[in-house]
Coordinates of C-alpha atoms and ligand atoms in Angstrom, one line a residue:
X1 CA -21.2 32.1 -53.3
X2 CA -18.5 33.7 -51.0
X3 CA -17.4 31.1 -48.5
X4 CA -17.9 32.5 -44.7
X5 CA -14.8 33.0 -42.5
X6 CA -14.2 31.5 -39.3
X7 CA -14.3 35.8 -38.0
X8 CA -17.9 35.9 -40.0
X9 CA -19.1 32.6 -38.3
X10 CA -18.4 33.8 -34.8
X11 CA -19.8 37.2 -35.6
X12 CA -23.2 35.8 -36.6
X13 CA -23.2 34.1 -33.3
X14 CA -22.4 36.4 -31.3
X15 CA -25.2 37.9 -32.6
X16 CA -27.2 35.4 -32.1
X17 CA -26.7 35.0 -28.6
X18 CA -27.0 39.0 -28.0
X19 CA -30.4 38.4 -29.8
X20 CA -31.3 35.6 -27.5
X21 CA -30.5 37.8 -24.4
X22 CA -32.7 40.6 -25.7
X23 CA -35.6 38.3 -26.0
X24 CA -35.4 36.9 -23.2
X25 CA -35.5 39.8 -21.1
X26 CA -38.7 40.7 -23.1
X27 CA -40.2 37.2 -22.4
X28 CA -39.7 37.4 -18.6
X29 CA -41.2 41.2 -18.8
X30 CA -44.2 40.6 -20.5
X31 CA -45.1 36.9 -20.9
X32 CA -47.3 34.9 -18.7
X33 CA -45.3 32.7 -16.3
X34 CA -46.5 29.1 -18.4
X35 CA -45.5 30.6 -21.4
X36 CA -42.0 32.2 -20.3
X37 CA -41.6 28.5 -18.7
X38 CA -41.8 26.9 -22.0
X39 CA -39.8 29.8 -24.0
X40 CA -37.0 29.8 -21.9
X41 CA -36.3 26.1 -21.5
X42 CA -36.3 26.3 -25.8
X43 CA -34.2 29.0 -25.9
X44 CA -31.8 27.2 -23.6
X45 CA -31.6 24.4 -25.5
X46 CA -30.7 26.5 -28.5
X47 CA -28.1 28.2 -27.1
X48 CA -26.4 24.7 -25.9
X49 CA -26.7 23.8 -29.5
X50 CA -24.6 27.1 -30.3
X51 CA -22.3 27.5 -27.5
X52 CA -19.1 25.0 -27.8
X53 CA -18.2 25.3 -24.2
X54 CA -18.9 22.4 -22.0
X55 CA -19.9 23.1 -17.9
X56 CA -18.6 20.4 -15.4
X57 CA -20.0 21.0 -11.3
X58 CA -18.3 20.4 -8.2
X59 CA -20.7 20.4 -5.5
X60 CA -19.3 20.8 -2.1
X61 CA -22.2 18.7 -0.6
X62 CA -24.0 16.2 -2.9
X63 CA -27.1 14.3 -2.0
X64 CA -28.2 14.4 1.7
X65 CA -25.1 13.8 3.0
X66 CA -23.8 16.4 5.6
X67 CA -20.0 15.0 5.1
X68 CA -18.1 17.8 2.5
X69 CA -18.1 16.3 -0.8
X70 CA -14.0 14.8 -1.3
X71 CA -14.0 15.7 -5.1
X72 CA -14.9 19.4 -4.1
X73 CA -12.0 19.3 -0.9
X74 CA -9.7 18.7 -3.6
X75 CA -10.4 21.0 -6.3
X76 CA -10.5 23.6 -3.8
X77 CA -7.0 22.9 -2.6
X78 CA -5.2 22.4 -6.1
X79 CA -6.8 25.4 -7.3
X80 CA -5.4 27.5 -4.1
X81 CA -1.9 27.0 -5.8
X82 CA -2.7 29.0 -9.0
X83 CA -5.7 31.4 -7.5
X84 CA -3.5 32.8 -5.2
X85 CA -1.4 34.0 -8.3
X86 CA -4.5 34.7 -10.4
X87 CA -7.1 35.8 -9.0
X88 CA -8.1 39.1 -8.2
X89 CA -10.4 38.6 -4.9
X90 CA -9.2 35.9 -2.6
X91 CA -10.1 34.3 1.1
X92 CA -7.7 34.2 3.3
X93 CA -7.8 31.2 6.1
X94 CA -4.8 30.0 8.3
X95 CA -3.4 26.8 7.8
X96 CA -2.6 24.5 10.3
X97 CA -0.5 24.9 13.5
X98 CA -2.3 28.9 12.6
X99 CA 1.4 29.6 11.2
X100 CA 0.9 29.4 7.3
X101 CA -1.2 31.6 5.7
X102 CA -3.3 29.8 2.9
X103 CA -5.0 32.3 -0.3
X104 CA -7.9 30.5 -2.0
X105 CA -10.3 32.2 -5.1
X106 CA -13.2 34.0 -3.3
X107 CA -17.0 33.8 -4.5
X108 CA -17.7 33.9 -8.2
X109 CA -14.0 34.7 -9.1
X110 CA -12.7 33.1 -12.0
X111 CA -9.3 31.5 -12.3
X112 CA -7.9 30.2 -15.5
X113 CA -5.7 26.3 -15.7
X114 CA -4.1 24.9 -18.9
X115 CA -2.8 21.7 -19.1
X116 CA -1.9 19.5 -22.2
X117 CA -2.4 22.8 -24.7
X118 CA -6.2 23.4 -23.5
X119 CA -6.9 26.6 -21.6
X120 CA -10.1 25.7 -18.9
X121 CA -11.5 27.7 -16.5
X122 CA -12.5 27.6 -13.0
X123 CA -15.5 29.3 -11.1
X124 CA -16.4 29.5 -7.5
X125 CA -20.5 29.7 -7.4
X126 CA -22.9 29.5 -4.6
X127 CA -26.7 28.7 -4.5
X128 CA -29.4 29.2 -2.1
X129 CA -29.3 32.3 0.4
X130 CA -27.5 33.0 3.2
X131 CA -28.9 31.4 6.5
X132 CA -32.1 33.4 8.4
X133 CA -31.6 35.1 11.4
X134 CA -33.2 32.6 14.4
X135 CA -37.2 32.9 14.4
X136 CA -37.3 34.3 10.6
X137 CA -40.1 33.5 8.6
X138 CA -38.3 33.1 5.5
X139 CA -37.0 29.4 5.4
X140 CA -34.7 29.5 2.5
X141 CA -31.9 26.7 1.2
X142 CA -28.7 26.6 3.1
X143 CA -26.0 28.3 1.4
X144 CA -23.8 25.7 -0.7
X145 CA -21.0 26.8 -2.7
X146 CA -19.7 24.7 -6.0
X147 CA -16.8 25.2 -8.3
X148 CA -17.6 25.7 -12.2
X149 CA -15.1 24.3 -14.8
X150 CA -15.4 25.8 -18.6
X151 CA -13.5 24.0 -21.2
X152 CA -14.2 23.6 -25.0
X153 CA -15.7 20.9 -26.3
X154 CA -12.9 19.8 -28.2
X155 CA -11.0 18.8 -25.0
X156 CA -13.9 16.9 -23.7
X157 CA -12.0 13.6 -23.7
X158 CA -8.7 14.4 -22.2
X159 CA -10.3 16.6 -19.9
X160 CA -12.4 13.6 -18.9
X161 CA -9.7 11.6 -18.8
X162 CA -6.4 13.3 -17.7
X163 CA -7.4 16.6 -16.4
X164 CA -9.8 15.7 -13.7
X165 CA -7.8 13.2 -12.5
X166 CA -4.6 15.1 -12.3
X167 CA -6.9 17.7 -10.6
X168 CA -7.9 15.1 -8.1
X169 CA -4.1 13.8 -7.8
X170 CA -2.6 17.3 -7.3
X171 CA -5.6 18.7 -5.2
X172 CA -5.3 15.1 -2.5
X173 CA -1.5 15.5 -2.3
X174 CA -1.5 19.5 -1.9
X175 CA -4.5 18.3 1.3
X176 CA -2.1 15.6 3.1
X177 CA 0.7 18.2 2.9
X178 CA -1.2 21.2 4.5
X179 CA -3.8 19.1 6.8
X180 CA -3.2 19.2 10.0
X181 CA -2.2 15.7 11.8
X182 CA -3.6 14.4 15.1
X183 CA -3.2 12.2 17.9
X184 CA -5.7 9.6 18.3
X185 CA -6.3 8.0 21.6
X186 CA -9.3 5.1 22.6
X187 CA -9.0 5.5 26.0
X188 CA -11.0 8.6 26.3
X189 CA -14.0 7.4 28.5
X190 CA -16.8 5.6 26.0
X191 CA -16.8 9.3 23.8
X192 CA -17.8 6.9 21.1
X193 CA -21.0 5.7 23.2
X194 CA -22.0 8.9 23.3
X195 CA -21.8 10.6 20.2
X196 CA -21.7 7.0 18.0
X197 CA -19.6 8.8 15.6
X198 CA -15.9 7.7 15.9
X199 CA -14.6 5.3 18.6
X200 CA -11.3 7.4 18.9
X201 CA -11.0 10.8 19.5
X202 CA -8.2 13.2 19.0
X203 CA -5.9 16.3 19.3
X204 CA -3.6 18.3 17.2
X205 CA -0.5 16.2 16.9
X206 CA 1.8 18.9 17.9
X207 CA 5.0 17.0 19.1
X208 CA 8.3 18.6 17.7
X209 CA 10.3 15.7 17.4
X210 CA 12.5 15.1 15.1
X211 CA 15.2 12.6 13.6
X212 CA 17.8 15.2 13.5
X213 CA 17.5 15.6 17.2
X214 CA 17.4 12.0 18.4
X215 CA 20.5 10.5 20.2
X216 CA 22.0 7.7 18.2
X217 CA 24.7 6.2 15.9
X218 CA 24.3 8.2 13.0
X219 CA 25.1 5.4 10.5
X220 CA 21.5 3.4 11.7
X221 CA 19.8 6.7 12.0
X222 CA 20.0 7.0 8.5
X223 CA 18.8 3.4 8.0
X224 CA 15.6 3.9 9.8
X225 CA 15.3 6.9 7.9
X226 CA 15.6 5.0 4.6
X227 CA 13.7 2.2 5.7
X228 CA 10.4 4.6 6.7
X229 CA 10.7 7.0 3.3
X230 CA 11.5 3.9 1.1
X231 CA 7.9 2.2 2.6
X232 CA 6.1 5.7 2.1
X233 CA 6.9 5.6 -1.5
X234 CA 6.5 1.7 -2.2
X235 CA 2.7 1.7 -2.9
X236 CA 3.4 -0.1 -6.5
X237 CA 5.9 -2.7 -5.0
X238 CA 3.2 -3.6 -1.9
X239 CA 0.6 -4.1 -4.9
X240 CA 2.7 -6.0 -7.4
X241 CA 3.7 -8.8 -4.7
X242 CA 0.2 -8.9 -2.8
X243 CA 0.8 -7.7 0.6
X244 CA -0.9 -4.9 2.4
X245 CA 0.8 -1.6 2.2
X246 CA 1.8 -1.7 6.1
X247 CA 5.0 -2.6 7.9
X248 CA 5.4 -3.2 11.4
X249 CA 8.4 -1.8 13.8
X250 CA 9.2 -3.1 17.2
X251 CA 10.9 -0.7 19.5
X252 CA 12.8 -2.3 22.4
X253 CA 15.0 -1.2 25.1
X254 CA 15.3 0.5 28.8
X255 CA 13.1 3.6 29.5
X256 CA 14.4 6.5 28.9
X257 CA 16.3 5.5 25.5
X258 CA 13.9 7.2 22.6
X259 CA 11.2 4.9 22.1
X260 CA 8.5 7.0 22.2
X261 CA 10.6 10.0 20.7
X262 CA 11.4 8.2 17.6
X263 CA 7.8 7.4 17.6
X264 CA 7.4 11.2 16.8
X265 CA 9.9 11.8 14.9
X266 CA 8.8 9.2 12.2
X267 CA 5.2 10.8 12.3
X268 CA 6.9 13.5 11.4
X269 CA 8.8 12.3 8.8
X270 CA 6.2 10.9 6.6
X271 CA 3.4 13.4 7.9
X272 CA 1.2 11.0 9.4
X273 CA -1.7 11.0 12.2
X274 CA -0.6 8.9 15.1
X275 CA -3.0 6.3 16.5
X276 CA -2.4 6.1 20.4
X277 CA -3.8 2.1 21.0
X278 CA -4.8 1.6 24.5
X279 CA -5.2 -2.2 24.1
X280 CA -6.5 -2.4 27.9
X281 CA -9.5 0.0 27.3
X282 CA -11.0 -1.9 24.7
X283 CA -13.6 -4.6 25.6
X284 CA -13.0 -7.5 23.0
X285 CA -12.0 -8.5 19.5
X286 CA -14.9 -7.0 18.0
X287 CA -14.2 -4.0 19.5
X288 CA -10.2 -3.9 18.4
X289 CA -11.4 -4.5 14.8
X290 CA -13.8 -2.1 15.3
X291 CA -11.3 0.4 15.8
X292 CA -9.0 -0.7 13.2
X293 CA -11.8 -0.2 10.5
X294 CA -11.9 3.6 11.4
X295 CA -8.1 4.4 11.2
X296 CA -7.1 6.1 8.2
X297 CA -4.2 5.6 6.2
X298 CA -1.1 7.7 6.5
X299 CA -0.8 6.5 9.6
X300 CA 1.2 5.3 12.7
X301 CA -0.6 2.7 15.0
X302 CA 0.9 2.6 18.3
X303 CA 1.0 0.4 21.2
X304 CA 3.5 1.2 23.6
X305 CA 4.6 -1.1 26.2
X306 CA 2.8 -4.2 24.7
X307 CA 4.4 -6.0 27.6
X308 CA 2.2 -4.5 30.3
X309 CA -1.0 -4.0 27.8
X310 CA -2.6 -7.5 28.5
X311 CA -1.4 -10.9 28.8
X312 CA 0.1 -11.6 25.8
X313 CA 3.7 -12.9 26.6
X314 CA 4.4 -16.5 25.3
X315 CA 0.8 -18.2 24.7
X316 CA 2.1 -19.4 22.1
X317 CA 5.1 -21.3 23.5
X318 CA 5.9 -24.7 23.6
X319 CA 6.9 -24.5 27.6
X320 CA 9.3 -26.4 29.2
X321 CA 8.5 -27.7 32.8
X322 CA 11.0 -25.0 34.1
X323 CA 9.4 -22.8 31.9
X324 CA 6.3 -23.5 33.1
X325 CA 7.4 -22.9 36.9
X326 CA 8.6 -19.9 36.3
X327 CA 5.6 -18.7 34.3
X328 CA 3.2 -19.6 37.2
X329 CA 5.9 -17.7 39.9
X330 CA 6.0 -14.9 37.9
X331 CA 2.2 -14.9 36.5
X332 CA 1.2 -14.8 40.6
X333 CA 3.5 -11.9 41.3
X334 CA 2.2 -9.7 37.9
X335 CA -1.6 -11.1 39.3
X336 CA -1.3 -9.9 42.4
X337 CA 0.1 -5.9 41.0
X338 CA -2.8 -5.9 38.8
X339 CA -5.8 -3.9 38.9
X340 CA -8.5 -6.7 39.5
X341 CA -11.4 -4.6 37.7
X342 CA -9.2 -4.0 34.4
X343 CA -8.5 -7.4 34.0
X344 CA -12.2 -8.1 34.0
X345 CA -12.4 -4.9 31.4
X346 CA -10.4 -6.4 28.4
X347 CA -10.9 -9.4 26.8
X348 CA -8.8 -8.9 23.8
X349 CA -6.7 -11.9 23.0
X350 CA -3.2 -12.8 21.3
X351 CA -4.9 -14.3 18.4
X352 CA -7.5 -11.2 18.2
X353 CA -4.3 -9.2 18.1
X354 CA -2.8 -11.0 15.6
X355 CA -5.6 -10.6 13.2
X356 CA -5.8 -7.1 14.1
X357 CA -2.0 -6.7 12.7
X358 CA -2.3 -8.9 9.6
X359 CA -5.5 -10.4 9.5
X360 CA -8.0 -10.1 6.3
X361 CA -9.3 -6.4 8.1
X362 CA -5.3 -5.0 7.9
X363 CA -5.7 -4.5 4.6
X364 CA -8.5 -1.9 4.5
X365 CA -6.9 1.6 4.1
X366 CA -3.4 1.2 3.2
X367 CA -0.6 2.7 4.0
X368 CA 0.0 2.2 7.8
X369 CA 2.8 1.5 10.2
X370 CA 2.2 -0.4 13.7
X371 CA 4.3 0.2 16.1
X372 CA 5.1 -2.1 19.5
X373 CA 7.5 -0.8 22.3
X374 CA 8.6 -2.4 24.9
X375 CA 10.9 -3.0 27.8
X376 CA 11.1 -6.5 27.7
X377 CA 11.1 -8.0 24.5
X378 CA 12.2 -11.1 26.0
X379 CA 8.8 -11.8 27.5
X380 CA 6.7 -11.0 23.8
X381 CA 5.3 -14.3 21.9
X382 CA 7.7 -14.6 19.0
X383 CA 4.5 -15.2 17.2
X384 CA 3.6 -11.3 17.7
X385 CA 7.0 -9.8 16.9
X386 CA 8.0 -12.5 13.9
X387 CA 9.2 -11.0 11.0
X388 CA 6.4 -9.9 8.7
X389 CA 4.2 -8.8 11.2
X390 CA 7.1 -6.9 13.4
X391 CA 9.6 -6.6 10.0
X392 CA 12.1 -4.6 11.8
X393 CA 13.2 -5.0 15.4
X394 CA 14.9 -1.8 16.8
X395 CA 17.0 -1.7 20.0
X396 CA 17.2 1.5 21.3
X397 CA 19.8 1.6 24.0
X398 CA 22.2 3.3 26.2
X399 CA 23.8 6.5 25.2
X400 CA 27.1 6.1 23.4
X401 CA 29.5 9.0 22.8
X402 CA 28.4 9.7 19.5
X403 CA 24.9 9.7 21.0
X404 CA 26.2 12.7 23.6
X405 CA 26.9 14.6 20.9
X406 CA 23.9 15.0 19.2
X407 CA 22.6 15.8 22.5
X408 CA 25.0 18.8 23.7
X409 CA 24.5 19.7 19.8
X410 CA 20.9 20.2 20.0
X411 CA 21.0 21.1 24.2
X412 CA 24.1 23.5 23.9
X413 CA 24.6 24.3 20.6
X414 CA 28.5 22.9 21.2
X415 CA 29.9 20.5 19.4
X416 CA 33.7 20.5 20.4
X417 CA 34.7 20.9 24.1
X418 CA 37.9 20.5 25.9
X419 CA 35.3 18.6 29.1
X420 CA 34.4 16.4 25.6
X421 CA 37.9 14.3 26.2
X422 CA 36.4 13.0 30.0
X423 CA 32.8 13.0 29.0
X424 CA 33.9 10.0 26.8
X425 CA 36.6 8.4 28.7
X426 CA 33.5 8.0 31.8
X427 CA 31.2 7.1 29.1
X428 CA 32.8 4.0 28.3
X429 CA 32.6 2.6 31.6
X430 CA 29.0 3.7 32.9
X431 CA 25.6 2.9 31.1
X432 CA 23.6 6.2 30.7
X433 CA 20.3 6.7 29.3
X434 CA 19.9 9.4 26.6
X435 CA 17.0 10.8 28.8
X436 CA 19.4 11.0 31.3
X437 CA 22.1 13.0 29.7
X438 CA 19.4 15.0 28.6
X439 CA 18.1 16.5 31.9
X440 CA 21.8 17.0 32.8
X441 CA 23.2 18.9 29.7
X442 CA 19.6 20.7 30.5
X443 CA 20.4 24.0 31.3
X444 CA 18.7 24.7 34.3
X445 CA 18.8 28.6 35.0
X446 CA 19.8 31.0 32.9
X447 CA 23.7 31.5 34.6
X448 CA 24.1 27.8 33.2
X449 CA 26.6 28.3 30.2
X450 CA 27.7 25.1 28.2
X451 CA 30.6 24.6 30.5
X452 CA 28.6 24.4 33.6
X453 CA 25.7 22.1 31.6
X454 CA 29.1 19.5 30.7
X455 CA 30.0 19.5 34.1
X456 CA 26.6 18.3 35.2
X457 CA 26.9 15.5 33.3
X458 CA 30.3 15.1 33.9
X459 CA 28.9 14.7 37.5
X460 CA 26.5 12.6 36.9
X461 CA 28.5 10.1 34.9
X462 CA 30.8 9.8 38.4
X463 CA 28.1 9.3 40.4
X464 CA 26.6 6.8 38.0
X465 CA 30.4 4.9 38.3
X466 CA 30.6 5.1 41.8
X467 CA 27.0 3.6 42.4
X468 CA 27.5 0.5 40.0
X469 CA 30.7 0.2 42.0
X470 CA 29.1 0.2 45.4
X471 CA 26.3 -2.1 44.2
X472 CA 29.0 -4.5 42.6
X473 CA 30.9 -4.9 46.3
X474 CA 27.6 -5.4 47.9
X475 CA 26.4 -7.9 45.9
X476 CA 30.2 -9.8 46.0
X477 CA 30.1 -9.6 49.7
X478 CA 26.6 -11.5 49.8
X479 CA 28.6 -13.7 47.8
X480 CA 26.0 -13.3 45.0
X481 CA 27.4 -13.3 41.3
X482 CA 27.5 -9.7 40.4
X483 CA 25.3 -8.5 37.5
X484 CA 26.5 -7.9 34.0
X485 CA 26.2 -5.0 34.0
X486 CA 25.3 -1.9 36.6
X487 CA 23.6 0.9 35.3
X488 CA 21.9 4.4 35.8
X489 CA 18.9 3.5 34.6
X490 CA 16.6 4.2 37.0
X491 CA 12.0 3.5 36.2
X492 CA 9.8 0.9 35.5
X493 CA 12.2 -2.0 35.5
X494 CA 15.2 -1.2 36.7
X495 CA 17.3 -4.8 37.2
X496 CA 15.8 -5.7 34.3
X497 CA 17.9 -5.8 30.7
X498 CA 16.9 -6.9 27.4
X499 CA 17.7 -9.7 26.0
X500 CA 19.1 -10.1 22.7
X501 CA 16.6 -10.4 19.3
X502 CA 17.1 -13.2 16.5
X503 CA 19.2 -12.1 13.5
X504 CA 18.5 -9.1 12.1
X505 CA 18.0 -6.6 14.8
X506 CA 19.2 -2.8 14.3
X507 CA 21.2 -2.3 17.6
X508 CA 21.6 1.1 17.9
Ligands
ATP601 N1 17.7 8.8 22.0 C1 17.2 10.0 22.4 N2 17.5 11.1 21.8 C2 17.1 12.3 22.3 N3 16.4 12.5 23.4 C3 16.1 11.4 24.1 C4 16.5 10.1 23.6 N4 16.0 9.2 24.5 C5 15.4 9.9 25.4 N5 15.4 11.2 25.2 C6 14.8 12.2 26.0 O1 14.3 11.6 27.2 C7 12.9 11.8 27.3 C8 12.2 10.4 27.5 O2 12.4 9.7 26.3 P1 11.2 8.7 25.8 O3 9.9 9.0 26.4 O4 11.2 8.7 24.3 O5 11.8 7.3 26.3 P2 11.1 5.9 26.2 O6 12.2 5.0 25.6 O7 9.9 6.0 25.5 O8 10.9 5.5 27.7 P3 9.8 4.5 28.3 O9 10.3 3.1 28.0 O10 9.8 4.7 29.8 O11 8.5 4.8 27.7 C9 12.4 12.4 26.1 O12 11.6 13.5 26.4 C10 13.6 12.9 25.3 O13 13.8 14.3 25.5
MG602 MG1 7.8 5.6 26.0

């Protein structure tokens, strides 16, 4: 007997299944409805026992659950990559910031993948019928789409066990990259209470800082830069030694000097959400963990000015009797500024924020950075800012000359001037804040060349002399030992200057 070639085989089944359809079609025609029932579920089986290709589902909602199924999020947004070369009908949605266009497969289009030498194929279905207008009698399913993947059976393992995961990898990282980020905040009254969804609630994170634009030596710009992309990618390193995947910074200095801009510019960088903490709107511990259970990873926790948050400077601390004086002078002075009702508000304690940093609940989620400024590091509990749970201290400070001139870069577009030569001989003498040299390089009509902006500041800088100099004869006169140093820096604690940190510190 003649064997029967491969082209043979398939022709018979081809057949086959045209046979199959025919009958079919004559079953649901004429049959009764128990015996089409029984008919049709046999003839499906055969043709499973025929057909060598194998059907995986993505559902975009799965059970009862109203949240969007993940797995069907991501295969929607590793297959926008290739649909939007492939595919013949397409969706077209904005992406965030509504400035990117994104293309994605439109309903029942097919797409084809191949990976590892298997072709597969992907296809976007829908079931149930499209929602009733209000007071319809007809109450049908809810429309729910679901993607369709076709392989042959032959690739049933590696798809099971390479494909689908690289689909998931791919289809996760494409997400991060196109989501858009936000700005949490806590302090927005009880929203929680109400809706007893989320305890934070948010806004587009829409802040354009950025590195590039921040006053400072460039030399440890570059190191926090390092520092922040090196920690993004150290996921395997935080594993293999045991420690969370999070990492603490501590921003210190005078207002005005970057703190919260650099806060910005590292969301930014590594294109996370931004968790605004408002440590004196939450009621207790339970609370504070409560919140740190529903932060996500990729992203920043911050809690600026930790110093005026709550009462957490030196509990800790082994006091000296002079210590202890000048603790109870200064604790009735803050007492009596303080807002008697907010006191009785928070109840959150060193210890709860401690645990809140690197306690056993830190862990959950991965990938986080917290974030403390302040203005007076000198008054923080070295427990709260030790290494390990504040791993790198950060001084942001004055503005140097190298400083200026990423400023007049970014404000003026100039970087060589002949007003450059007494911009820095007066900058070596006078402390100016970055914020300050920003509002006078700011150009404030539209007459304002660069020139004009430079002589602002050149201004400024003159003024900023002659006051330290008046302030430094006053004080001699009242035979008082003049201070370090006089300053321009003008805010929330203005004779105030930071101390120095322990070893370590990035002075910038
Ligand atoms: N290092 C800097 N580089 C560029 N711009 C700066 C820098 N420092 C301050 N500025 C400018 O000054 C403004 C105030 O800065 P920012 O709010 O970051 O200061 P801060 O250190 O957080 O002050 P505070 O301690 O009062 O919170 C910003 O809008 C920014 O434009
Ligand atoms: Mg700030």
């Amino acid at each position: 007997m003649a064997a029967i070639t491969a082209a043979e085989m398939w022709t018979t089944v081809g057949s086959t299944i045209a046979s199959f359809m025919f009958l079919s079609t004559i079953i649901r025609q004429y049959c009764p409805h128990e015996v089409r029932h029984f008919l049709e579920k046999w003839m499906h089986t055969l043709a499973c026992f025929f057909n060598p290709y194998i059907h995986v589902s993505v559902h975009e909602f799965t059970g009862t659950r109203l949240n969007r199924s993940e797995a069907y999020a991501a295969v929607e947004a590793y297959l926008s990559t290739n649909s939007s070369k492939s595919a013949k009908r397409l969706k077209l949605e904005m992406e965030k910031d509504n400035k990117n266009i994104v293309l994605s497969m439109d309903e029942y289009e097919k797409v084809t993948d191949e990976f590892q030498g298997a072709e597969i194929s992907w296809v976007l279905g829908k079931t149930g019928l499209p929602q009733q207008p209000m007071g319809s009698v007809y109450h049908s399913e809810p429309e729910r789409r679901f993607y369709k993947l076709t392989f042959h059976k032959r690739y049933r393992e590696m798809i099971a066990e390479s494909y689908l995961q690289h689909v998931m990898k791919k289809g996760k990282e494409i997400r991060v990259k196109n989501r858009q980020r936000k700005l949490y905040t806590n302090g927005a009254a009880n929203r929680w209470f109400i809706t007893k969804q989320t305890m934070w609630s948010d806004v587009p994170f829409e802040h354009p800082a950025r590195f590039e634009s921040i006053a400072m030596e460039a030399e440890k710009k570059q190191e926090i830069i390092e520092d922040l992309l090196h920690f993004s990618q150290s996921k395997d390193f935080y594993a293999r030694i045991g420690k969370a995947w999070k990492r603490g910074y501590l921003l210190y200095g005078p207002p005005g000097t970057g703190k919260s801009t650099m806060i910005a510019a590292m969301a930014n960088l590594l294109n996370y959400d931004v968790y605004d903490l408002e440590l004196t709107a939450v009621k207790d511990n339970t609370e504070l963990r409560k919140l740190l259970i529903e932060i996500t990873s990729k992203s920043i926790i911050v809690i600026e000015d930790i110093d005026c948050s709550l009462d957490l400077t030196g509990q800790r601390k082994k006091k000296t009797e002079k210590e202890t004086e000048d603790k109870n002078e200064q604790g009735k002075k803050e007492t009596n500024s303080k807002d008697p009702k907010e006191e009785s508000i928070s109840r959150v304690t060193l210890s709860g924020l401690l645990n809140f940093i690197d306690g056993l609940w830190s862990a959950i989620g991965g990938e986080r950075i917290i974030v403390f400024t302040t203005n007076y590091v000198e008054k923080l509990d070295p427990a709260l800012i030790r290494r390990g749970r504040m791993d790198k201290h950060i001084e942001l400070s004055y503005c140097s000359f190298e400083g200026f001139k990423v400023l007049a870069k970014n404000y003026l577009l100039v970087e060589a001037h002949p007003l450059f030569e007494t911009i820095e001989r007066l900058m070596e003498g006078t402390k100016i804040t970055p914020a300050d040299v920003a509002e006078a390089l700011m150009p404030k009509s539209f007459r304002e060349d660069a020139e004009k902006c430079l002589s602002n500041l050149i201004q400024a800088l003159e003024e900023a002399k002659k006051k330290a100099a008046t302030k430094k004869a006053e004080e001699e006169s009242r035979g008082k030992e003049p201070a370090k140093d006089d300053s321009l820096v003008q805010g929330k604690h203005e004779t105030e200057e930071p101390q120095g940190l322990d070893d370590g510190a990035v002075l910038l």
